[in-house]
Short mmCIF file of C-alpha atoms in Angstrom, two decimals:
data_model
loop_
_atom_site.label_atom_id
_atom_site.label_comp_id
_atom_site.label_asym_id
_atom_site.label_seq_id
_atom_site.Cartn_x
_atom_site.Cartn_y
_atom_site.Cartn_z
CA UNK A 1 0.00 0.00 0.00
CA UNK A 2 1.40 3.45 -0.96
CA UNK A 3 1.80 6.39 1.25
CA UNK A 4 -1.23 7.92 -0.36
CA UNK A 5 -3.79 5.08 -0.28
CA UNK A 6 -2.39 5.13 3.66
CA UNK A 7 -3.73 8.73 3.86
CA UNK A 8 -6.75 7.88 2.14
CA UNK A 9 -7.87 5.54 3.94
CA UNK A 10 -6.86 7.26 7.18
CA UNK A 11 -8.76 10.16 5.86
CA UNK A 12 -11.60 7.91 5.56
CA UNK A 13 -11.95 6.39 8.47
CA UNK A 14 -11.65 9.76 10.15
CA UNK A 15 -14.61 11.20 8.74
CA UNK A 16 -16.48 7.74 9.31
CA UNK A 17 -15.48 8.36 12.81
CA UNK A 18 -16.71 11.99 13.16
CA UNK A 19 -19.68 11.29 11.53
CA UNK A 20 -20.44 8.27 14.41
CA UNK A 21 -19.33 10.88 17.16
CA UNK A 22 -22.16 13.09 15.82
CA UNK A 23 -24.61 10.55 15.64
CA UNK A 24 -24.05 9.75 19.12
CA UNK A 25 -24.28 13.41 20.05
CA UNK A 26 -27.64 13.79 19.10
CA UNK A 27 -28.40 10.05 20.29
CA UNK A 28 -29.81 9.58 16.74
CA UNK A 29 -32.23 6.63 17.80
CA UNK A 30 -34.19 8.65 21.06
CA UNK A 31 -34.03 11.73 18.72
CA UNK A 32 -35.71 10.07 15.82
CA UNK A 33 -38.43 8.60 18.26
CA UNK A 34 -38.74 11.72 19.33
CA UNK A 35 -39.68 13.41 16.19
CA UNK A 36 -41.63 10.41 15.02
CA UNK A 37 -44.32 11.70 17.22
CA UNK A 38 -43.89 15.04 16.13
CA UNK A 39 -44.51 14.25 12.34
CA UNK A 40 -47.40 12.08 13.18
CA UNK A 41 -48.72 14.79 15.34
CA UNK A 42 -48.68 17.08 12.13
CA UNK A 43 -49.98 15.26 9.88
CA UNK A 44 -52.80 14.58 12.23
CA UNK A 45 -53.10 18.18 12.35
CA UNK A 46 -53.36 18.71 8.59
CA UNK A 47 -55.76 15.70 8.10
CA UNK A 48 -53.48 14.46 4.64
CA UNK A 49 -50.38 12.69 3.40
CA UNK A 50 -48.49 16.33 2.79
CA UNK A 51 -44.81 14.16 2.57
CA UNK A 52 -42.74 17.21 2.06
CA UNK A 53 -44.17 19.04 5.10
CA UNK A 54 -43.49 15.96 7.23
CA UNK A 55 -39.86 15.61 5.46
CA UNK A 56 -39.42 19.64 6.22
CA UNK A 57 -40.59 18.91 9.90
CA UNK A 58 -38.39 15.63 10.69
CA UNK A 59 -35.34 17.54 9.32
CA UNK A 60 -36.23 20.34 11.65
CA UNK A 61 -37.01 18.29 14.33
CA UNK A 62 -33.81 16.41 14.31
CA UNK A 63 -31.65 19.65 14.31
CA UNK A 64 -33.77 20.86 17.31
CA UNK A 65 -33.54 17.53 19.01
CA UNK A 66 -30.33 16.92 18.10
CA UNK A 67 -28.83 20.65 19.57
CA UNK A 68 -30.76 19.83 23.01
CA UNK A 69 -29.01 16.09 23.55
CA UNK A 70 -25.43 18.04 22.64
CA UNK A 71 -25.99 19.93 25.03
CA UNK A 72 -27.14 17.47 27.35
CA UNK A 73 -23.46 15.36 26.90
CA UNK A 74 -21.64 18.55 26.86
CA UNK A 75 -23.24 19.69 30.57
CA UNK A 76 -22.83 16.14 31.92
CA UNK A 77 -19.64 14.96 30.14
CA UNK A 78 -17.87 14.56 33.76
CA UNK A 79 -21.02 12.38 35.16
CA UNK A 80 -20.64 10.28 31.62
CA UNK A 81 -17.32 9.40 32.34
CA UNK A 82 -18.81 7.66 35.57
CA UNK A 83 -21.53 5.43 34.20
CA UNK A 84 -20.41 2.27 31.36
CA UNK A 85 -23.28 2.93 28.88
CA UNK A 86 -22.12 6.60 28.75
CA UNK A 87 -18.36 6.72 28.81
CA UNK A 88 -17.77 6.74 25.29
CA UNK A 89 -20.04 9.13 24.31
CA UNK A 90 -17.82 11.93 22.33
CA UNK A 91 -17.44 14.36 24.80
CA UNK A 92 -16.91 12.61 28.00
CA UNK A 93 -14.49 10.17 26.20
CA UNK A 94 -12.14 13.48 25.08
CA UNK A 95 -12.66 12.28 21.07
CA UNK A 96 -14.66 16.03 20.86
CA UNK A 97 -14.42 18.96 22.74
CA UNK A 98 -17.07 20.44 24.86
CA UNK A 99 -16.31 23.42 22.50
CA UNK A 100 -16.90 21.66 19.04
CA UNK A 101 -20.15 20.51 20.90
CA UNK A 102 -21.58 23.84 21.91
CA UNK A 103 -20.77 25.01 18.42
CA UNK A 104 -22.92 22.02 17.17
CA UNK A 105 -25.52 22.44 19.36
CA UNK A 106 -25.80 26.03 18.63
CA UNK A 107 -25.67 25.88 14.68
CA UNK A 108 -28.46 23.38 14.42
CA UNK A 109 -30.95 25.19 17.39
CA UNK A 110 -30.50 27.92 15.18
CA UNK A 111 -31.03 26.40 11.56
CA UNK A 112 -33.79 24.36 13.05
CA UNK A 113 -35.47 27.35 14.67
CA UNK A 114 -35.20 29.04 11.23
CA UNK A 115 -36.69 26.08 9.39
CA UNK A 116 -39.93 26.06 11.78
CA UNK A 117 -40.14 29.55 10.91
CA UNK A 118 -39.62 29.91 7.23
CA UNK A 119 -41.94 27.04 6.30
CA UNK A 120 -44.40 26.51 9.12
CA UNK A 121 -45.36 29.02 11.21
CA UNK A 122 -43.85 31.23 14.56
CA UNK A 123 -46.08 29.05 17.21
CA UNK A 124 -44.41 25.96 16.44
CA UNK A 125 -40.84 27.68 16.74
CA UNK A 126 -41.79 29.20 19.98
CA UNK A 127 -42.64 25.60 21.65
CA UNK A 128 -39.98 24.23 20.07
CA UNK A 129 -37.85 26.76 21.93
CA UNK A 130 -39.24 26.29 25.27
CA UNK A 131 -38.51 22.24 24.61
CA UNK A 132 -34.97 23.15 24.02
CA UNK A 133 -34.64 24.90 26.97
CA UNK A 134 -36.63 23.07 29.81
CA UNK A 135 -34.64 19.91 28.50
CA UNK A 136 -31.05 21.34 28.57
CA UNK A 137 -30.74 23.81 31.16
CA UNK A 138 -33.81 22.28 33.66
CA UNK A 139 -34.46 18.65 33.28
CA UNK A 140 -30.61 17.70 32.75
CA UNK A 141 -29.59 19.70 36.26
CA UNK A 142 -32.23 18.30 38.41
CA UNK A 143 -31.66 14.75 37.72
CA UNK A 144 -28.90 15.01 40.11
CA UNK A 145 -31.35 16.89 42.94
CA UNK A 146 -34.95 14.91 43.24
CA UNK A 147 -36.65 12.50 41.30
CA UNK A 148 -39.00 15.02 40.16
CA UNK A 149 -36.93 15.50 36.99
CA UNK A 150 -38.31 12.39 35.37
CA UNK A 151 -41.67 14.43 35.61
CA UNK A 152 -39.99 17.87 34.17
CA UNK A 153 -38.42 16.00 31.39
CA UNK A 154 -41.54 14.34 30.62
CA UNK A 155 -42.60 18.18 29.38
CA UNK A 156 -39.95 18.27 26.94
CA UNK A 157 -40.60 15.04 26.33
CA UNK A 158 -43.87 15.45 24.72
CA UNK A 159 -44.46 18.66 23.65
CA UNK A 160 -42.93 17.45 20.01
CA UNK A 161 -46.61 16.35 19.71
CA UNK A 162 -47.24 20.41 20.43
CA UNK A 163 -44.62 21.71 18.04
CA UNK A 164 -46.16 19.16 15.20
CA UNK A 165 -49.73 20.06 15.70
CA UNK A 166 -48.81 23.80 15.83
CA UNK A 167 -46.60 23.58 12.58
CA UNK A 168 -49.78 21.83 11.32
CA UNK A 169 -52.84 23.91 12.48
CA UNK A 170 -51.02 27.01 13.95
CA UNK A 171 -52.69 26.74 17.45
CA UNK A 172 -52.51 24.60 20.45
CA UNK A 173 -56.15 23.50 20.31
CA UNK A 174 -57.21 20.17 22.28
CA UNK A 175 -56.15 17.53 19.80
CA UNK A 176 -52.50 18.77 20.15
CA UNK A 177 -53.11 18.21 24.15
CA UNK A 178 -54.60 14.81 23.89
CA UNK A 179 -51.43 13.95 21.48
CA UNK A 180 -49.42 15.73 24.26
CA UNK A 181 -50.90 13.88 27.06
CA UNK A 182 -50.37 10.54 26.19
CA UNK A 183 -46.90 10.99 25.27
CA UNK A 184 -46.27 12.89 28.71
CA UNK A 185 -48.19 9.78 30.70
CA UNK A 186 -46.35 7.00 28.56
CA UNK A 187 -42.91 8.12 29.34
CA UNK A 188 -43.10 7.12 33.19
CA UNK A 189 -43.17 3.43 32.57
CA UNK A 190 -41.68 3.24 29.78
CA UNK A 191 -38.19 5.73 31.41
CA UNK A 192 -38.55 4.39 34.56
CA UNK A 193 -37.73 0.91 33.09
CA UNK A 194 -34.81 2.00 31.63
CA UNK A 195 -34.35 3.44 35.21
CA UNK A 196 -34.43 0.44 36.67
CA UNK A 197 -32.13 -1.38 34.67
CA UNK A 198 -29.71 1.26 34.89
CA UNK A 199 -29.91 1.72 37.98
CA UNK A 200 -26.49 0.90 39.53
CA UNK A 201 -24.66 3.54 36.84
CA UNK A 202 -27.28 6.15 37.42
CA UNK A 203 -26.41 5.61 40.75
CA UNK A 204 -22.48 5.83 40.89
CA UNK A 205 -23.44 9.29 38.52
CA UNK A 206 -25.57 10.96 41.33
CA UNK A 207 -28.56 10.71 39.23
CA UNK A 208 -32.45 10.62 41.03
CA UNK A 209 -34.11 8.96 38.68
CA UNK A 210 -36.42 6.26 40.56
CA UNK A 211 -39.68 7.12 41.73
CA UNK A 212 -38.09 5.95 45.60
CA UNK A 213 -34.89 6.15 47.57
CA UNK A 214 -34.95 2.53 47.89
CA UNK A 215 -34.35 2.39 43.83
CA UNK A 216 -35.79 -0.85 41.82
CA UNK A 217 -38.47 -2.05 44.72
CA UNK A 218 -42.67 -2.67 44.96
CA UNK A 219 -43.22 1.48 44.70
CA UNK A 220 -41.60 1.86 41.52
CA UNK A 221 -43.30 -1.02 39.85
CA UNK A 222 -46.61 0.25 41.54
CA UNK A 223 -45.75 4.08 39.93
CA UNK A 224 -45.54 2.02 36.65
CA UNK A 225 -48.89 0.64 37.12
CA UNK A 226 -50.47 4.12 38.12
CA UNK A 227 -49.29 5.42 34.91
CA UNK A 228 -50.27 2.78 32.88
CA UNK A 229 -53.77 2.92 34.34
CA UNK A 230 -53.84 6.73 33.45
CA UNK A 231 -53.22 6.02 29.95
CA UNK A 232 -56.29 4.13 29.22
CA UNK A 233 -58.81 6.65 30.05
CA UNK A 234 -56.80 8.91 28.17
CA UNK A 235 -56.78 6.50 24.94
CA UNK A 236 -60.10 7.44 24.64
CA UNK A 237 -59.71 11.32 24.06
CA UNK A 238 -58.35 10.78 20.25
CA UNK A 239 -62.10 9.12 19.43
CA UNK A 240 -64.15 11.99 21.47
CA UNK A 241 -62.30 14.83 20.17
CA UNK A 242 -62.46 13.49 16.44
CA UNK A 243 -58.56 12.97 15.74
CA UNK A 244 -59.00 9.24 15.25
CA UNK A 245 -61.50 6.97 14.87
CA UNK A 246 -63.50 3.64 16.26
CA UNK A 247 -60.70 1.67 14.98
CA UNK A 248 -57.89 3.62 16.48
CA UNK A 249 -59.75 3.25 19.95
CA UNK A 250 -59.62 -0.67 20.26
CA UNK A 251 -55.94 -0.73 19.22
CA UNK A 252 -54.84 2.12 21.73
CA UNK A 253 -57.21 0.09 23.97
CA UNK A 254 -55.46 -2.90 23.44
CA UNK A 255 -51.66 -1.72 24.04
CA UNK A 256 -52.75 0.44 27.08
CA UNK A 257 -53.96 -2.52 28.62
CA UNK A 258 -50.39 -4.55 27.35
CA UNK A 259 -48.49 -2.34 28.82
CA UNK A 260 -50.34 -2.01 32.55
CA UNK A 261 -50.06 -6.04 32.29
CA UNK A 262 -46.13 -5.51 31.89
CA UNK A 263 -46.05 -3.21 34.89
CA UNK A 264 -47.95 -5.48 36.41
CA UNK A 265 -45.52 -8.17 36.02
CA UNK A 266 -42.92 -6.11 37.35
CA UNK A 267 -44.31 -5.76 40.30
CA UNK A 268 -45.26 -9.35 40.47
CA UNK A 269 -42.07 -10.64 39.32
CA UNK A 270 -39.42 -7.89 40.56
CA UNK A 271 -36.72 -8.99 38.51
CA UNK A 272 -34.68 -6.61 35.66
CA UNK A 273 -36.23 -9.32 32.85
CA UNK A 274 -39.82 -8.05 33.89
CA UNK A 275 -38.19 -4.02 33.72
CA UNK A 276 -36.74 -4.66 30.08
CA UNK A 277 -40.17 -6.25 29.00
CA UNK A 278 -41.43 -3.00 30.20
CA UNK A 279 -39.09 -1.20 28.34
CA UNK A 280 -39.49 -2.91 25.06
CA UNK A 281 -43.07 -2.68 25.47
CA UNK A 282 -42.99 0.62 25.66
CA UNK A 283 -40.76 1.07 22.58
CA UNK A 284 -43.34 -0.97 20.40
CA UNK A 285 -46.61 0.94 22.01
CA UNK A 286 -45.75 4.61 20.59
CA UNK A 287 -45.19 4.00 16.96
CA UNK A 288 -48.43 1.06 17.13
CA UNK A 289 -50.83 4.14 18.75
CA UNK A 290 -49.64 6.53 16.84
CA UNK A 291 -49.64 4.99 13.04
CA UNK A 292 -53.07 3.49 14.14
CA UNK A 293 -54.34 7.41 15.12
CA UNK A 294 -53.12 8.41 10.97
CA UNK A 295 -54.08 5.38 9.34
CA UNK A 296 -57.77 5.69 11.26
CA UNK A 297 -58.09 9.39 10.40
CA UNK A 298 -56.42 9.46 7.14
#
């Protein structure tokens, strides 16, 4: 191999590498749930298949989502270092700086912001602001102070159902509440899960995250049932408020109930197998309620 196909391939495997540091700064996979929602959530609002709003949106979305978790790793590179799952992230492993990671996060708030602006509407930049903002600079300092940040991150945490509907409709009318409350109520079970399996790094990081001071015990899993036995009142609200229809409301109906029976298990069972069923549950439920909301209406 010559000197040059050395430097090629070097070359190469740098920009590979940069390009999997900034996919792990915006933690690609939650961000793209994340914005799943929020696309659904406009189309929803706009009652038809526009595909190059909902392309406009996810790009948007992504930037916006994206900026918040960079600054989320940036803030907490030190408590990274601490946990397994989290010390190779790009910042708290030293491969980027926290400086290259403000930049980042600043460059795509602001060409997100812009996008929301330019091709949807000022209401939907404005929520999209406050998201940004109660998730980097609230939620992420209070997880070390009281559990009550799992309940202030579930704001920022659902209000992409907000900042769809508003690019959609331009208002904050009830169907972009209902949207907003199931995310906010489905987050609890499905984060506290995670908590629970995580538990021992969250731990060693300082991080509240459990519902109780005992960690992974009976009043987590019940908090997990409470939750889940919220949502299914609140799977009705798509059918009375006319975002979805008769068909929509036996399928939500049917994975709100799956998902209290996996909380119920947990507490039944109190082992981390019963936790990740929880968790994977809760991964399938989201994209199953809210594809069967669109198909229904659409």
């Amino acid at each position: 191999m010559t000197t040059q196909d050395t430097v090629k391939q070097h070359s190469s495997l740098s920009i590979g590498g940069k390009v999997r540091d900034y996919m792990a700064l915006i933690k690609f996979s939650l961000s793209f749930m994340v914005v799943f929602s929020s696309v659904i959530s406009y189309l929803l609002a706009v009652y038809q298949w526009y595909w190059a709003g909902a392309f406009e949106l996810f790009i948007a979305g992504m930037l916006i989502t994206g900026s918040a978790n960079a600054v989320n790793q940036v803030v907490e590179k030190d408590t990274d270092t601490l946990m397994k799952r989290t010390a190779s992230r790009p910042v708290a492993s030293g491969r980027m700086t926290p400086a290259e990671g403000w930049a980042f996060a600043i460059i795509t708030l602001v060409i997100g912001l812009g996008m929301l602006v330019l091709l949807f509407n000022v209401l939907s930049a404005a929520v999209a602001l406050v998201s940004w903002f109660i998730y980097a600079f609230m939620y992420t300092p209070l997880k070390k102070v009281s559990s009550m940040a799992v309940l202030l991150g579930a704001v920022p945490g659902a209000l992409p159902c907000l900042i769809g509907w508003a690019a959609g409709a331009n208002n904050l009318a009830v169907g972009g509440w209902v949207l907003f409350a199931i995310q906010f109520f489905w987050q609890f079970p499905h984060f506290w899960a995670i908590a629970w399996l995580s538990h021992k790094d969250y731990s060693t990081a300082g991080f509240k995250l459990l519902p109780s001071t005992e960690g992974p015990g009976k009043f987590s899993a019940i908090q997990s049932i409470v939750y889940s036995l919220v949502l299914i009142p609140i799977g009705i609200l798509p059918y009375l408020t006319g975002i979805s229809g008769i068909a929509s409301l036996w399928i939500i109906f049917a994975a709100n109930l799956f998902m209290l029976w996996q909380s119920i298990r947990l507490y039944r069972e109190m082992e981390a197998k019963a936790a990740r069923r929880v968790m994977f549950s809760s991964y399938i439920y989201l994209p199953i309620v809210f594809l069967a909301m669109l198909a229904d209406k659409l």
